[in-house]
Amino acid sequence: QVQLVESGGGLAQAGGSLRLSCASSGRTFGSYFCGWFRQAPGKEREFVAAINRSGSSTYYADSVKGRFTISRDNAKNAVHLQMNSLKPEDTAVYFCAATLWLPTLRSNEYNYWGQGTQVTVSS
């Protein structure tokens, strides 16, 4: 019902910034609760940030709170993740996800996923 495509990943030095974007297609984007997840090599996918349908409420993992900001633009069918003060441990493939179910921070409860974009942070 919906397709998600991430962009904006790349290479940054510790302390630098990157802005990730997720473009969506399909049914009305404003109907979906959206989240960002990341997966480092050899590790499980972990929650990063989430945002409700209107954009009025946001949620963050403790590891990124104060450094990352999630936002959405329903008119343009897009969700963004502004990443500041990057650390080497932020290195991972970042995925955009969406669900029509109740708000959740659990990756296994999202039913739509993008292909991911690589973020690499050097020390």
Tab-separated table of C-alpha atoms in Angstrom:
chain	number	residue	atom	x	y	z
A	1	GLN	CA	0.000	0.000	0.000
A	2	VAL	CA	2.976	2.331	0.509
A	3	GLN	CA	6.604	2.452	-0.652
A	4	LEU	CA	9.393	4.207	1.252
A	5	VAL	CA	12.737	5.416	-0.123
A	6	GLU	CA	15.504	6.830	2.097
A	7	SER	CA	18.152	9.315	1.006
A	8	GLY	CA	20.739	11.662	2.504
A	9	GLY	CA	23.150	9.155	3.982
A	10	GLY	CA	26.883	9.541	3.600
A	11	LEU	CA	30.155	10.097	5.401
A	12	ALA	CA	30.629	12.546	8.247
A	13	GLN	CA	33.233	13.207	10.911
A	14	ALA	CA	32.468	12.982	14.604
A	15	GLY	CA	30.629	16.123	15.662
A	16	GLY	CA	29.256	16.693	12.173
A	17	SER	CA	25.701	16.586	10.833
A	18	LEU	CA	23.609	14.746	8.259
A	19	ARG	CA	19.956	15.043	7.245
A	20	LEU	CA	18.110	11.911	6.164
A	21	SER	CA	14.892	11.996	4.166
A	22	CYS	CA	12.229	9.383	3.507
A	23	ALA	CA	9.977	9.816	0.493
A	24	SER	CA	6.733	7.865	0.423
A	25	SER	CA	4.210	6.782	-2.171
A	26	GLY	CA	0.878	5.010	-1.997
A	27	ARG	CA	-2.009	5.904	0.295
A	28	THR	CA	-2.229	9.146	2.241
A	29	PHE	CA	1.031	9.586	4.137
A	30	GLY	CA	-0.682	11.356	7.007
A	31	SER	CA	-2.434	8.104	7.926
A	32	TYR	CA	0.852	6.487	9.033
A	33	PHE	CA	2.818	6.540	12.246
A	34	CYS	CA	6.484	6.677	11.160
A	35	GLY	CA	9.808	5.755	12.656
A	36	TRP	CA	13.529	5.630	11.969
A	37	PHE	CA	15.555	2.538	12.837
A	38	ARG	CA	19.195	1.643	12.312
A	39	GLN	CA	21.235	-1.518	12.022
A	40	ALA	CA	24.998	-1.809	12.421
A	41	PRO	CA	26.932	-4.808	11.032
A	42	GLY	CA	26.390	-7.890	13.178
A	43	LYS	CA	23.804	-6.184	15.375
A	44	GLU	CA	20.023	-6.190	15.606
A	45	ARG	CA	17.925	-3.388	14.204
A	46	GLU	CA	17.274	-0.764	16.879
A	47	PHE	CA	14.819	2.072	17.369
A	48	VAL	CA	16.077	5.616	16.763
A	49	ALA	CA	13.102	7.983	16.562
A	50	ALA	CA	9.378	8.049	15.795
A	51	ILE	CA	6.698	10.613	15.053
A	52	ASN	CA	2.912	10.539	15.204
A	53	ARG	CA	0.568	11.186	12.291
A	54	SER	CA	0.251	14.930	12.750
A	55	GLY	CA	3.865	15.500	13.795
A	56	SER	CA	2.835	16.888	17.177
A	57	SER	CA	4.523	14.112	19.182
A	58	THR	CA	8.018	12.699	18.800
A	59	TYR	CA	9.922	9.870	20.480
A	60	TYR	CA	13.656	9.203	20.729
A	61	ALA	CA	16.031	6.538	21.903
A	62	ASP	CA	18.098	7.663	24.875
A	63	SER	CA	21.255	7.287	22.800
A	64	VAL	CA	20.199	10.009	20.331
A	65	LYS	CA	17.974	12.285	22.413
A	66	GLY	CA	19.172	15.874	22.229
A	67	ARG	CA	21.188	15.198	19.072
A	68	PHE	CA	18.633	13.921	16.523
A	69	THR	CA	15.345	15.509	15.454
A	70	ILE	CA	12.571	13.747	13.545
A	71	SER	CA	10.027	15.735	11.537
A	72	ARG	CA	7.453	15.172	8.811
A	73	ASP	CA	5.772	17.046	5.986
A	74	ASN	CA	2.528	15.274	5.137
A	75	ALA	CA	1.826	17.617	2.211
A	76	LYS	CA	5.029	16.348	0.573
A	77	ASN	CA	4.724	12.754	1.821
A	78	ALA	CA	8.083	12.925	3.571
A	79	VAL	CA	9.703	12.324	6.940
A	80	HIS	CA	13.161	13.578	7.929
A	81	LEU	CA	15.825	12.851	10.499
A	82	GLN	CA	18.236	15.672	11.314
A	83	MET	CA	21.336	14.202	12.937
A	84	ASN	CA	23.689	16.557	14.774
A	85	SER	CA	26.739	15.940	16.960
A	86	LEU	CA	27.311	12.625	15.235
A	87	LYS	CA	29.345	9.941	16.968
A	88	PRO	CA	31.177	6.927	15.515
A	89	GLU	CA	28.620	4.654	17.211
A	90	ASP	CA	25.931	6.230	15.006
A	91	THR	CA	27.427	4.376	12.039
A	92	ALA	CA	24.742	2.071	10.615
A	93	VAL	CA	22.234	1.576	7.840
A	94	TYR	CA	19.235	3.770	8.623
A	95	PHE	CA	15.726	2.644	7.696
A	96	CYS	CA	12.459	4.533	7.448
A	97	ALA	CA	9.385	2.592	8.558
A	98	ALA	CA	5.630	3.146	8.722
A	99	THR	CA	2.563	1.518	10.223
A	100	LEU	CA	-1.189	2.088	10.271
A	101	TRP	CA	-1.448	0.476	13.698
A	102	LEU	CA	-1.259	2.220	17.053
A	103	PRO	CA	1.949	4.164	17.835
A	104	THR	CA	4.839	1.839	18.561
A	105	LEU	CA	8.606	1.901	19.065
A	106	ARG	CA	9.007	-1.807	18.310
A	107	SER	CA	10.523	-2.640	14.935
A	108	ASN	CA	8.539	-5.864	14.550
A	109	GLU	CA	5.277	-3.920	14.673
A	110	TYR	CA	6.056	-1.813	11.588
A	111	ASN	CA	4.806	-3.324	8.355
A	112	TYR	CA	6.360	-1.012	5.737
A	113	TRP	CA	10.101	-0.462	5.333
A	114	GLY	CA	12.472	1.377	3.021
A	115	GLN	CA	15.676	-0.113	1.613
A	116	GLY	CA	17.947	1.847	3.939
A	117	THR	CA	20.681	4.455	3.562
A	118	GLN	CA	24.232	4.113	4.877
A	119	VAL	CA	25.534	6.552	7.483
A	120	THR	CA	29.229	6.382	8.356
A	121	VAL	CA	30.806	8.534	11.066
A	122	SER	CA	34.583	8.648	11.392
A	123	SER	CA	36.427	9.407	14.621
